[in-house]
Amino acid sequence: PLSDIVRFLHMKQKGVQPTDEYIASFLKAKLEAHEKIQAERPHPPPIDCVVKLAREFLSRGVPMAIATSGLKELVVPHLQHGGVLDLVSPEHMVFASDVKQGKPHPEIYLEAARRIGVDPRDCRAFEDGESGLQSAWAAGMHVIDVTYMEGYPAPEALLKAKEVQVKERSWLQ
């Protein structure tokens, strides 16, 4: 979670642990800065191939959860604006602040599986980030890298970065 990152960086740069008040103040300032930037830019568009897949699962009654490293205050408005907030019940959304250890640790995916009442070994995790793929794999889930889906808007730079990541994957062995 972001608070752990703030704690780690503060300790590394200042040599002392930050207070809880400092962390809360930092996170509040970050959220305010993000909201200011967001007011000047549009929300990111939904990724059609992923939304189509999720809607298909929803129509079949497949339980779904969201396991995101994002902040709830930022993610929910994006989902709402994209018209996809209906895909997952709020109680099945797991945010960075809901767990003690962020991705690539498996905690966020284990919590998502717990919330939908499904054994992690019976789950499929659809991910776009390397740390998320690693997190879901460590939780015992089947992982699908959505950036390889037909129709995924992957710029050339992302594809090149993925090539490097795939070659360096030690966690998949």
Short mmCIF file of N, CA and C in Angstrom, two decimals:
data_model
loop_
_atom_site.label_atom_id
_atom_site.label_comp_id
_atom_site.label_asym_id
_atom_site.label_seq_id
_atom_site.Cartn_x
_atom_site.Cartn_y
_atom_site.Cartn_z
N PRO A 1 0.81 -1.20 0.00
CA PRO A 1 0.00 0.00 0.00
C PRO A 1 0.86 1.27 0.00
N LEU A 2 0.25 2.33 -0.43
CA LEU A 2 0.96 3.59 -0.56
C LEU A 2 1.56 4.04 0.77
N SER A 3 0.86 3.81 1.86
CA SER A 3 1.39 4.23 3.17
C SER A 3 2.71 3.52 3.48
N ASP A 4 2.84 2.26 3.05
CA ASP A 4 4.09 1.53 3.26
C ASP A 4 5.21 2.11 2.42
N ILE A 5 4.86 2.53 1.21
CA ILE A 5 5.87 3.14 0.33
C ILE A 5 6.35 4.45 0.93
N VAL A 6 5.40 5.24 1.44
CA VAL A 6 5.77 6.52 2.08
C VAL A 6 6.67 6.25 3.28
N ARG A 7 6.28 5.27 4.08
CA ARG A 7 7.07 4.91 5.28
C ARG A 7 8.48 4.49 4.87
N PHE A 8 8.59 3.63 3.86
CA PHE A 8 9.88 3.12 3.40
C PHE A 8 10.76 4.26 2.89
N LEU A 9 10.20 5.11 2.02
CA LEU A 9 11.00 6.19 1.44
C LEU A 9 11.41 7.22 2.50
N HIS A 10 10.53 7.50 3.44
CA HIS A 10 10.86 8.45 4.50
C HIS A 10 12.02 7.91 5.33
N MET A 11 11.94 6.65 5.67
CA MET A 11 13.00 6.01 6.46
C MET A 11 14.32 6.03 5.69
N LYS A 12 14.24 5.72 4.40
CA LYS A 12 15.44 5.67 3.58
C LYS A 12 16.07 7.06 3.42
N GLN A 13 15.25 8.07 3.22
CA GLN A 13 15.77 9.41 2.97
C GLN A 13 16.06 10.21 4.23
N LYS A 14 15.29 9.98 5.28
CA LYS A 14 15.45 10.77 6.50
C LYS A 14 16.10 10.00 7.64
N GLY A 15 16.07 8.67 7.54
CA GLY A 15 16.70 7.85 8.57
C GLY A 15 15.85 7.64 9.82
N VAL A 16 14.61 8.10 9.80
CA VAL A 16 13.70 7.91 10.93
C VAL A 16 12.32 7.51 10.40
N GLN A 17 11.58 6.83 11.25
CA GLN A 17 10.21 6.45 10.88
C GLN A 17 9.32 7.69 10.88
N PRO A 18 8.46 7.83 9.88
CA PRO A 18 7.52 8.95 9.89
C PRO A 18 6.38 8.68 10.88
N THR A 19 5.78 9.73 11.37
CA THR A 19 4.63 9.57 12.26
C THR A 19 3.40 9.21 11.43
N ASP A 20 2.40 8.66 12.09
CA ASP A 20 1.14 8.36 11.40
C ASP A 20 0.50 9.64 10.87
N GLU A 21 0.67 10.74 11.60
CA GLU A 21 0.13 12.02 11.17
C GLU A 21 0.81 12.49 9.88
N TYR A 22 2.12 12.28 9.79
CA TYR A 22 2.85 12.66 8.60
C TYR A 22 2.33 11.87 7.39
N ILE A 23 2.18 10.57 7.58
CA ILE A 23 1.71 9.72 6.48
C ILE A 23 0.31 10.14 6.05
N ALA A 24 -0.57 10.37 7.00
CA ALA A 24 -1.93 10.80 6.68
C ALA A 24 -1.92 12.12 5.92
N SER A 25 -1.09 13.04 6.35
CA SER A 25 -0.97 14.34 5.69
C SER A 25 -0.44 14.17 4.27
N PHE A 26 0.56 13.33 4.10
CA PHE A 26 1.14 13.08 2.78
C PHE A 26 0.09 12.49 1.85
N LEU A 27 -0.64 11.48 2.33
CA LEU A 27 -1.65 10.82 1.50
C LEU A 27 -2.78 11.79 1.13
N LYS A 28 -3.14 12.64 2.06
CA LYS A 28 -4.18 13.65 1.79
C LYS A 28 -3.70 14.60 0.69
N ALA A 29 -2.46 15.06 0.80
CA ALA A 29 -1.90 15.97 -0.20
C ALA A 29 -1.80 15.29 -1.56
N LYS A 30 -1.44 14.01 -1.58
CA LYS A 30 -1.35 13.27 -2.85
C LYS A 30 -2.73 13.16 -3.49
N LEU A 31 -3.73 12.84 -2.71
CA LEU A 31 -5.08 12.73 -3.22
C LEU A 31 -5.58 14.06 -3.77
N GLU A 32 -5.31 15.14 -3.05
CA GLU A 32 -5.72 16.47 -3.51
C GLU A 32 -5.01 16.83 -4.81
N ALA A 33 -3.74 16.51 -4.92
CA ALA A 33 -2.99 16.80 -6.15
C ALA A 33 -3.55 15.98 -7.32
N HIS A 34 -3.86 14.72 -7.04
CA HIS A 34 -4.42 13.88 -8.10
C HIS A 34 -5.78 14.39 -8.55
N GLU A 35 -6.61 14.80 -7.60
CA GLU A 35 -7.94 15.33 -7.94
C GLU A 35 -7.82 16.59 -8.78
N LYS A 36 -6.83 17.42 -8.49
CA LYS A 36 -6.62 18.64 -9.27
C LYS A 36 -6.22 18.28 -10.71
N ILE A 37 -5.31 17.33 -10.84
CA ILE A 37 -4.89 16.89 -12.17
C ILE A 37 -6.07 16.25 -12.90
N GLN A 38 -6.83 15.43 -12.18
CA GLN A 38 -7.97 14.74 -12.79
C GLN A 38 -9.02 15.73 -13.30
N ALA A 39 -9.18 16.85 -12.60
CA ALA A 39 -10.15 17.85 -13.03
C ALA A 39 -9.76 18.47 -14.37
N GLU A 40 -8.47 18.43 -14.68
CA GLU A 40 -7.96 19.01 -15.93
C GLU A 40 -7.89 17.98 -17.07
N ARG A 41 -8.01 16.71 -16.74
CA ARG A 41 -7.89 15.65 -17.74
C ARG A 41 -9.13 14.76 -17.68
N PRO A 42 -9.42 14.11 -18.79
CA PRO A 42 -10.56 13.18 -18.75
C PRO A 42 -10.20 11.89 -18.02
N HIS A 43 -11.23 11.19 -17.58
CA HIS A 43 -11.02 9.86 -16.98
C HIS A 43 -10.47 8.93 -18.06
N PRO A 44 -9.69 7.93 -17.66
CA PRO A 44 -9.23 6.97 -18.67
C PRO A 44 -10.43 6.19 -19.21
N PRO A 45 -10.42 5.89 -20.50
CA PRO A 45 -11.55 5.14 -21.07
C PRO A 45 -11.50 3.68 -20.63
N PRO A 46 -12.65 3.03 -20.58
CA PRO A 46 -12.64 1.59 -20.28
C PRO A 46 -11.95 0.84 -21.42
N ILE A 47 -11.38 -0.28 -21.10
CA ILE A 47 -10.71 -1.10 -22.12
C ILE A 47 -11.74 -2.12 -22.61
N ASP A 48 -12.22 -1.88 -23.82
CA ASP A 48 -13.38 -2.61 -24.35
C ASP A 48 -13.26 -4.12 -24.29
N CYS A 49 -12.11 -4.67 -24.66
CA CYS A 49 -11.97 -6.13 -24.67
C CYS A 49 -12.06 -6.72 -23.26
N VAL A 50 -11.59 -5.98 -22.28
CA VAL A 50 -11.66 -6.43 -20.89
C VAL A 50 -13.08 -6.30 -20.37
N VAL A 51 -13.74 -5.18 -20.69
CA VAL A 51 -15.12 -4.96 -20.25
C VAL A 51 -16.04 -6.02 -20.85
N LYS A 52 -15.83 -6.34 -22.13
CA LYS A 52 -16.65 -7.35 -22.79
C LYS A 52 -16.52 -8.70 -22.08
N LEU A 53 -15.30 -9.06 -21.74
CA LEU A 53 -15.06 -10.32 -21.04
C LEU A 53 -15.73 -10.31 -19.66
N ALA A 54 -15.58 -9.21 -18.94
CA ALA A 54 -16.20 -9.11 -17.61
C ALA A 54 -17.72 -9.19 -17.70
N ARG A 55 -18.30 -8.52 -18.68
CA ARG A 55 -19.76 -8.57 -18.85
C ARG A 55 -20.23 -9.99 -19.18
N GLU A 56 -19.44 -10.70 -19.95
CA GLU A 56 -19.78 -12.09 -20.27
C GLU A 56 -19.77 -12.94 -19.00
N PHE A 57 -18.74 -12.78 -18.18
CA PHE A 57 -18.68 -13.53 -16.92
C PHE A 57 -19.85 -13.16 -16.01
N LEU A 58 -20.16 -11.88 -15.94
CA LEU A 58 -21.27 -11.41 -15.11
C LEU A 58 -22.58 -12.06 -15.56
N SER A 59 -22.80 -12.13 -16.88
CA SER A 59 -24.04 -12.72 -17.41
C SER A 59 -24.14 -14.21 -17.09
N ARG A 60 -23.01 -14.85 -16.90
CA ARG A 60 -22.99 -16.28 -16.56
C ARG A 60 -23.05 -16.53 -15.05
N GLY A 61 -23.03 -15.46 -14.27
CA GLY A 61 -23.09 -15.60 -12.82
C GLY A 61 -21.76 -15.93 -12.18
N VAL A 62 -20.67 -15.70 -12.88
CA VAL A 62 -19.34 -15.96 -12.34
C VAL A 62 -19.03 -14.87 -11.31
N PRO A 63 -18.67 -15.25 -10.09
CA PRO A 63 -18.33 -14.22 -9.10
C PRO A 63 -17.06 -13.48 -9.49
N MET A 64 -17.09 -12.16 -9.31
CA MET A 64 -15.94 -11.35 -9.69
C MET A 64 -15.59 -10.39 -8.58
N ALA A 65 -14.30 -10.06 -8.55
CA ALA A 65 -13.77 -9.09 -7.59
C ALA A 65 -12.78 -8.20 -8.33
N ILE A 66 -12.48 -7.09 -7.71
CA ILE A 66 -11.42 -6.21 -8.20
C ILE A 66 -10.35 -6.17 -7.12
N ALA A 67 -9.11 -6.38 -7.52
CA ALA A 67 -7.96 -6.29 -6.61
C ALA A 67 -7.03 -5.25 -7.20
N THR A 68 -7.08 -4.04 -6.68
CA THR A 68 -6.33 -2.94 -7.28
C THR A 68 -5.37 -2.29 -6.30
N SER A 69 -4.24 -1.90 -6.82
CA SER A 69 -3.27 -1.15 -6.02
C SER A 69 -3.68 0.31 -5.90
N GLY A 70 -4.73 0.67 -6.59
CA GLY A 70 -5.20 2.05 -6.58
C GLY A 70 -5.93 2.42 -5.30
N LEU A 71 -6.11 3.72 -5.14
CA LEU A 71 -6.87 4.25 -4.01
C LEU A 71 -8.35 4.26 -4.35
N LYS A 72 -9.18 3.87 -3.42
CA LYS A 72 -10.63 3.80 -3.64
C LYS A 72 -11.17 5.14 -4.14
N GLU A 73 -10.68 6.22 -3.56
CA GLU A 73 -11.16 7.56 -3.92
C GLU A 73 -10.86 7.92 -5.37
N LEU A 74 -9.91 7.24 -5.97
CA LEU A 74 -9.55 7.50 -7.36
C LEU A 74 -10.14 6.45 -8.31
N VAL A 75 -10.17 5.21 -7.88
CA VAL A 75 -10.61 4.12 -8.75
C VAL A 75 -12.12 4.15 -8.97
N VAL A 76 -12.89 4.32 -7.92
CA VAL A 76 -14.35 4.27 -8.05
C VAL A 76 -14.87 5.32 -9.04
N PRO A 77 -14.41 6.57 -8.98
CA PRO A 77 -14.88 7.52 -10.00
C PRO A 77 -14.51 7.12 -11.43
N HIS A 78 -13.34 6.50 -11.61
CA HIS A 78 -12.97 6.03 -12.95
C HIS A 78 -13.93 4.93 -13.42
N LEU A 79 -14.24 3.99 -12.53
CA LEU A 79 -15.18 2.92 -12.88
C LEU A 79 -16.56 3.49 -13.19
N GLN A 80 -16.98 4.44 -12.38
CA GLN A 80 -18.29 5.06 -12.58
C GLN A 80 -18.35 5.81 -13.91
N HIS A 81 -17.35 6.61 -14.17
CA HIS A 81 -17.31 7.37 -15.41
C HIS A 81 -17.27 6.45 -16.64
N GLY A 82 -16.59 5.32 -16.52
CA GLY A 82 -16.49 4.37 -17.62
C GLY A 82 -17.72 3.49 -17.79
N GLY A 83 -18.69 3.64 -16.89
CA GLY A 83 -19.91 2.85 -16.99
C GLY A 83 -19.74 1.39 -16.64
N VAL A 84 -18.75 1.10 -15.79
CA VAL A 84 -18.48 -0.30 -15.44
C VAL A 84 -18.56 -0.56 -13.92
N LEU A 85 -19.07 0.39 -13.19
CA LEU A 85 -19.16 0.23 -11.74
C LEU A 85 -20.12 -0.91 -11.36
N ASP A 86 -21.02 -1.24 -12.27
CA ASP A 86 -21.99 -2.30 -12.01
C ASP A 86 -21.41 -3.71 -12.12
N LEU A 87 -20.20 -3.83 -12.60
CA LEU A 87 -19.62 -5.16 -12.83
C LEU A 87 -19.26 -5.90 -11.54
N VAL A 88 -18.93 -5.16 -10.51
CA VAL A 88 -18.47 -5.78 -9.26
C VAL A 88 -19.15 -5.08 -8.09
N SER A 89 -19.66 -5.87 -7.16
CA SER A 89 -20.26 -5.31 -5.95
C SER A 89 -19.20 -4.57 -5.14
N PRO A 90 -19.57 -3.47 -4.51
CA PRO A 90 -18.59 -2.72 -3.71
C PRO A 90 -17.86 -3.57 -2.67
N GLU A 91 -18.56 -4.52 -2.07
CA GLU A 91 -17.91 -5.37 -1.05
C GLU A 91 -16.92 -6.35 -1.67
N HIS A 92 -16.91 -6.46 -2.99
CA HIS A 92 -15.97 -7.34 -3.67
C HIS A 92 -14.80 -6.57 -4.30
N MET A 93 -14.69 -5.31 -3.94
CA MET A 93 -13.57 -4.49 -4.41
C MET A 93 -12.53 -4.40 -3.30
N VAL A 94 -11.30 -4.76 -3.62
CA VAL A 94 -10.20 -4.72 -2.66
C VAL A 94 -9.20 -3.68 -3.14
N PHE A 95 -8.96 -2.69 -2.29
CA PHE A 95 -8.06 -1.59 -2.63
C PHE A 95 -6.77 -1.72 -1.83
N ALA A 96 -5.77 -0.98 -2.25
CA ALA A 96 -4.47 -1.03 -1.57
C ALA A 96 -4.60 -0.79 -0.07
N SER A 97 -5.49 0.09 0.30
CA SER A 97 -5.64 0.42 1.72
C SER A 97 -6.31 -0.69 2.53
N ASP A 98 -6.86 -1.70 1.85
CA ASP A 98 -7.54 -2.79 2.54
C ASP A 98 -6.59 -3.90 3.00
N VAL A 99 -5.36 -3.85 2.54
CA VAL A 99 -4.41 -4.90 2.88
C VAL A 99 -3.13 -4.29 3.45
N LYS A 100 -2.39 -5.11 4.16
CA LYS A 100 -1.15 -4.62 4.76
C LYS A 100 0.02 -4.63 3.77
N GLN A 101 0.01 -5.59 2.85
CA GLN A 101 1.12 -5.72 1.91
C GLN A 101 0.58 -5.61 0.48
N GLY A 102 1.19 -4.74 -0.29
CA GLY A 102 0.75 -4.53 -1.66
C GLY A 102 1.34 -5.55 -2.62
N LYS A 103 0.90 -5.44 -3.85
CA LYS A 103 1.44 -6.29 -4.92
C LYS A 103 2.94 -6.04 -5.02
N PRO A 104 3.74 -7.02 -5.22
CA PRO A 104 3.47 -8.37 -5.69
C PRO A 104 3.14 -9.40 -4.61
N HIS A 105 3.03 -8.97 -3.36
CA HIS A 105 2.60 -9.90 -2.31
C HIS A 105 1.19 -10.39 -2.65
N PRO A 106 0.86 -11.63 -2.34
CA PRO A 106 -0.44 -12.18 -2.73
C PRO A 106 -1.63 -11.73 -1.88
N GLU A 107 -1.41 -10.97 -0.83
CA GLU A 107 -2.49 -10.65 0.11
C GLU A 107 -3.72 -10.06 -0.56
N ILE A 108 -3.56 -9.15 -1.49
CA ILE A 108 -4.72 -8.49 -2.10
C ILE A 108 -5.58 -9.48 -2.89
N TYR A 109 -4.94 -10.43 -3.55
CA TYR A 109 -5.70 -11.43 -4.30
C TYR A 109 -6.32 -12.48 -3.38
N LEU A 110 -5.64 -12.82 -2.32
CA LEU A 110 -6.23 -13.74 -1.35
C LEU A 110 -7.47 -13.12 -0.72
N GLU A 111 -7.41 -11.83 -0.43
CA GLU A 111 -8.56 -11.12 0.13
C GLU A 111 -9.70 -11.06 -0.88
N ALA A 112 -9.38 -10.82 -2.14
CA ALA A 112 -10.42 -10.78 -3.18
C ALA A 112 -11.13 -12.14 -3.28
N ALA A 113 -10.37 -13.22 -3.26
CA ALA A 113 -10.96 -14.56 -3.32
C ALA A 113 -11.82 -14.81 -2.08
N ARG A 114 -11.34 -14.39 -0.93
CA ARG A 114 -12.11 -14.57 0.30
C ARG A 114 -13.45 -13.84 0.21
N ARG A 115 -13.41 -12.62 -0.30
CA ARG A 115 -14.64 -11.82 -0.38
C ARG A 115 -15.69 -12.40 -1.31
N ILE A 116 -15.27 -13.10 -2.34
CA ILE A 116 -16.26 -13.72 -3.24
C ILE A 116 -16.52 -15.18 -2.87
N GLY A 117 -15.83 -15.67 -1.86
CA GLY A 117 -16.07 -17.03 -1.38
C GLY A 117 -15.58 -18.12 -2.31
N VAL A 118 -14.46 -17.88 -2.97
CA VAL A 118 -13.91 -18.85 -3.92
C VAL A 118 -12.47 -19.17 -3.53
N ASP A 119 -12.14 -20.45 -3.58
CA ASP A 119 -10.77 -20.87 -3.31
C ASP A 119 -9.87 -20.21 -4.36
N PRO A 120 -8.76 -19.60 -3.93
CA PRO A 120 -7.87 -18.94 -4.90
C PRO A 120 -7.43 -19.84 -6.05
N ARG A 121 -7.30 -21.14 -5.79
CA ARG A 121 -6.88 -22.07 -6.85
C ARG A 121 -7.93 -22.21 -7.95
N ASP A 122 -9.16 -21.78 -7.64
CA ASP A 122 -10.24 -21.84 -8.62
C ASP A 122 -10.51 -20.49 -9.27
N CYS A 123 -9.63 -19.53 -9.02
CA CYS A 123 -9.80 -18.17 -9.55
C CYS A 123 -8.91 -17.94 -10.77
N ARG A 124 -9.40 -17.05 -11.62
CA ARG A 124 -8.58 -16.52 -12.71
C ARG A 124 -8.42 -15.04 -12.45
N ALA A 125 -7.20 -14.59 -12.54
CA ALA A 125 -6.91 -13.17 -12.34
C ALA A 125 -6.52 -12.56 -13.68
N PHE A 126 -7.24 -11.55 -14.07
CA PHE A 126 -6.95 -10.83 -15.31
C PHE A 126 -6.21 -9.57 -14.92
N GLU A 127 -4.97 -9.46 -15.36
CA GLU A 127 -4.07 -8.40 -14.92
C GLU A 127 -3.38 -7.73 -16.09
N ASP A 128 -2.98 -6.48 -15.85
CA ASP A 128 -2.20 -5.78 -16.89
C ASP A 128 -0.80 -5.42 -16.41
N GLY A 129 -0.52 -5.61 -15.15
CA GLY A 129 0.78 -5.22 -14.60
C GLY A 129 1.57 -6.42 -14.10
N GLU A 130 2.87 -6.32 -14.22
CA GLU A 130 3.75 -7.42 -13.81
C GLU A 130 3.60 -7.74 -12.33
N SER A 131 3.53 -6.71 -11.48
CA SER A 131 3.42 -6.98 -10.04
C SER A 131 2.08 -7.63 -9.71
N GLY A 132 1.04 -7.29 -10.46
CA GLY A 132 -0.26 -7.92 -10.26
C GLY A 132 -0.28 -9.36 -10.71
N LEU A 133 0.35 -9.63 -11.85
CA LEU A 133 0.46 -11.01 -12.32
C LEU A 133 1.20 -11.86 -11.29
N GLN A 134 2.28 -11.31 -10.78
CA GLN A 134 3.08 -12.02 -9.78
C GLN A 134 2.27 -12.23 -8.51
N SER A 135 1.52 -11.23 -8.10
CA SER A 135 0.70 -11.31 -6.89
C SER A 135 -0.35 -12.41 -7.00
N ALA A 136 -1.08 -12.43 -8.11
CA ALA A 136 -2.13 -13.43 -8.31
C ALA A 136 -1.53 -14.84 -8.41
N TRP A 137 -0.40 -14.95 -9.08
CA TRP A 137 0.28 -16.25 -9.21
C TRP A 137 0.69 -16.76 -7.82
N ALA A 138 1.24 -15.87 -7.02
CA ALA A 138 1.66 -16.25 -5.66
C ALA A 138 0.46 -16.64 -4.80
N ALA A 139 -0.73 -16.11 -5.13
CA ALA A 139 -1.94 -16.46 -4.39
C ALA A 139 -2.49 -17.82 -4.83
N GLY A 140 -1.88 -18.40 -5.87
CA GLY A 140 -2.31 -19.71 -6.35
C GLY A 140 -3.33 -19.64 -7.47
N MET A 141 -3.52 -18.47 -8.06
CA MET A 141 -4.52 -18.30 -9.11
C MET A 141 -3.94 -18.53 -10.50
N HIS A 142 -4.83 -18.78 -11.43
CA HIS A 142 -4.48 -18.80 -12.84
C HIS A 142 -4.38 -17.34 -13.26
N VAL A 143 -3.34 -16.96 -13.99
CA VAL A 143 -3.18 -15.56 -14.37
C VAL A 143 -3.26 -15.38 -15.87
N ILE A 144 -3.92 -14.31 -16.27
CA ILE A 144 -4.06 -13.95 -17.67
C ILE A 144 -3.60 -12.51 -17.82
N ASP A 145 -2.62 -12.31 -18.68
CA ASP A 145 -2.11 -10.97 -18.95
C ASP A 145 -2.99 -10.35 -20.04
N VAL A 146 -3.86 -9.42 -19.65
CA VAL A 146 -4.82 -8.85 -20.58
C VAL A 146 -4.17 -7.99 -21.66
N THR A 147 -2.93 -7.60 -21.45
CA THR A 147 -2.28 -6.76 -22.47
C THR A 147 -2.03 -7.53 -23.75
N TYR A 148 -2.18 -8.85 -23.72
CA TYR A 148 -2.03 -9.66 -24.92
C TYR A 148 -3.38 -9.97 -25.58
N MET A 149 -4.47 -9.48 -25.00
CA MET A 149 -5.79 -9.72 -25.58
C MET A 149 -5.96 -8.92 -26.87
N GLU A 150 -6.67 -9.52 -27.81
CA GLU A 150 -6.97 -8.80 -29.05
C GLU A 150 -7.81 -7.57 -28.71
N GLY A 151 -7.37 -6.44 -29.20
CA GLY A 151 -8.09 -5.20 -28.95
C GLY A 151 -7.58 -4.40 -27.77
N TYR A 152 -6.61 -4.97 -27.02
CA TYR A 152 -6.05 -4.22 -25.90
C TYR A 152 -5.19 -3.08 -26.45
N PRO A 153 -5.43 -1.86 -25.96
CA PRO A 153 -4.67 -0.71 -26.49
C PRO A 153 -3.25 -0.64 -25.93
N ALA A 154 -2.38 -1.45 -26.51
CA ALA A 154 -1.01 -1.52 -26.02
C ALA A 154 -0.08 -0.76 -26.97
N PRO A 155 0.43 0.38 -26.53
CA PRO A 155 1.39 1.10 -27.37
C PRO A 155 2.70 0.31 -27.50
N GLU A 156 3.45 0.63 -28.50
CA GLU A 156 4.70 -0.08 -28.79
C GLU A 156 5.64 -0.12 -27.58
N ALA A 157 5.72 0.99 -26.86
CA ALA A 157 6.62 1.04 -25.70
C ALA A 157 6.20 0.02 -24.64
N LEU A 158 4.89 -0.15 -24.43
CA LEU A 158 4.41 -1.13 -23.47
C LEU A 158 4.76 -2.54 -23.93
N LEU A 159 4.58 -2.80 -25.20
CA LEU A 159 4.90 -4.14 -25.72
C LEU A 159 6.38 -4.46 -25.56
N LYS A 160 7.23 -3.47 -25.79
CA LYS A 160 8.67 -3.68 -25.61
C LYS A 160 9.02 -3.93 -24.14
N ALA A 161 8.40 -3.15 -23.25
CA ALA A 161 8.63 -3.35 -21.82
C ALA A 161 8.16 -4.74 -21.39
N LYS A 162 7.03 -5.19 -21.94
CA LYS A 162 6.51 -6.52 -21.62
C LYS A 162 7.49 -7.61 -22.06
N GLU A 163 8.08 -7.44 -23.22
CA GLU A 163 9.07 -8.41 -23.71
C GLU A 163 10.19 -8.59 -22.70
N VAL A 164 10.69 -7.49 -22.19
CA VAL A 164 11.77 -7.53 -21.20
C VAL A 164 11.29 -8.22 -19.92
N GLN A 165 10.09 -7.85 -19.46
CA GLN A 165 9.56 -8.45 -18.23
C GLN A 165 9.38 -9.95 -18.37
N VAL A 166 8.86 -10.38 -19.50
CA VAL A 166 8.64 -11.80 -19.72
C VAL A 166 9.96 -12.57 -19.67
N LYS A 167 10.99 -12.01 -20.28
CA LYS A 167 12.30 -12.66 -20.29
C LYS A 167 12.91 -12.73 -18.89
N GLU A 168 12.57 -11.76 -18.05
CA GLU A 168 13.15 -11.70 -16.70
C GLU A 168 12.29 -12.35 -15.63
N ARG A 169 11.17 -12.93 -16.01
CA ARG A 169 10.28 -13.55 -15.03
C ARG A 169 10.93 -14.76 -14.37
N SER A 170 11.19 -14.62 -13.10
CA SER A 170 11.70 -15.76 -12.34
C SER A 170 10.60 -16.37 -11.49
N TRP A 171 9.54 -15.62 -11.24
CA TRP A 171 8.47 -16.06 -10.36
C TRP A 171 7.56 -17.11 -11.01
N LEU A 172 7.62 -17.24 -12.33
CA LEU A 172 6.72 -18.14 -13.03
C LEU A 172 7.26 -19.57 -13.11
N GLN A 173 8.48 -19.76 -12.66
CA GLN A 173 9.10 -21.08 -12.79
C GLN A 173 8.79 -21.97 -11.63
#
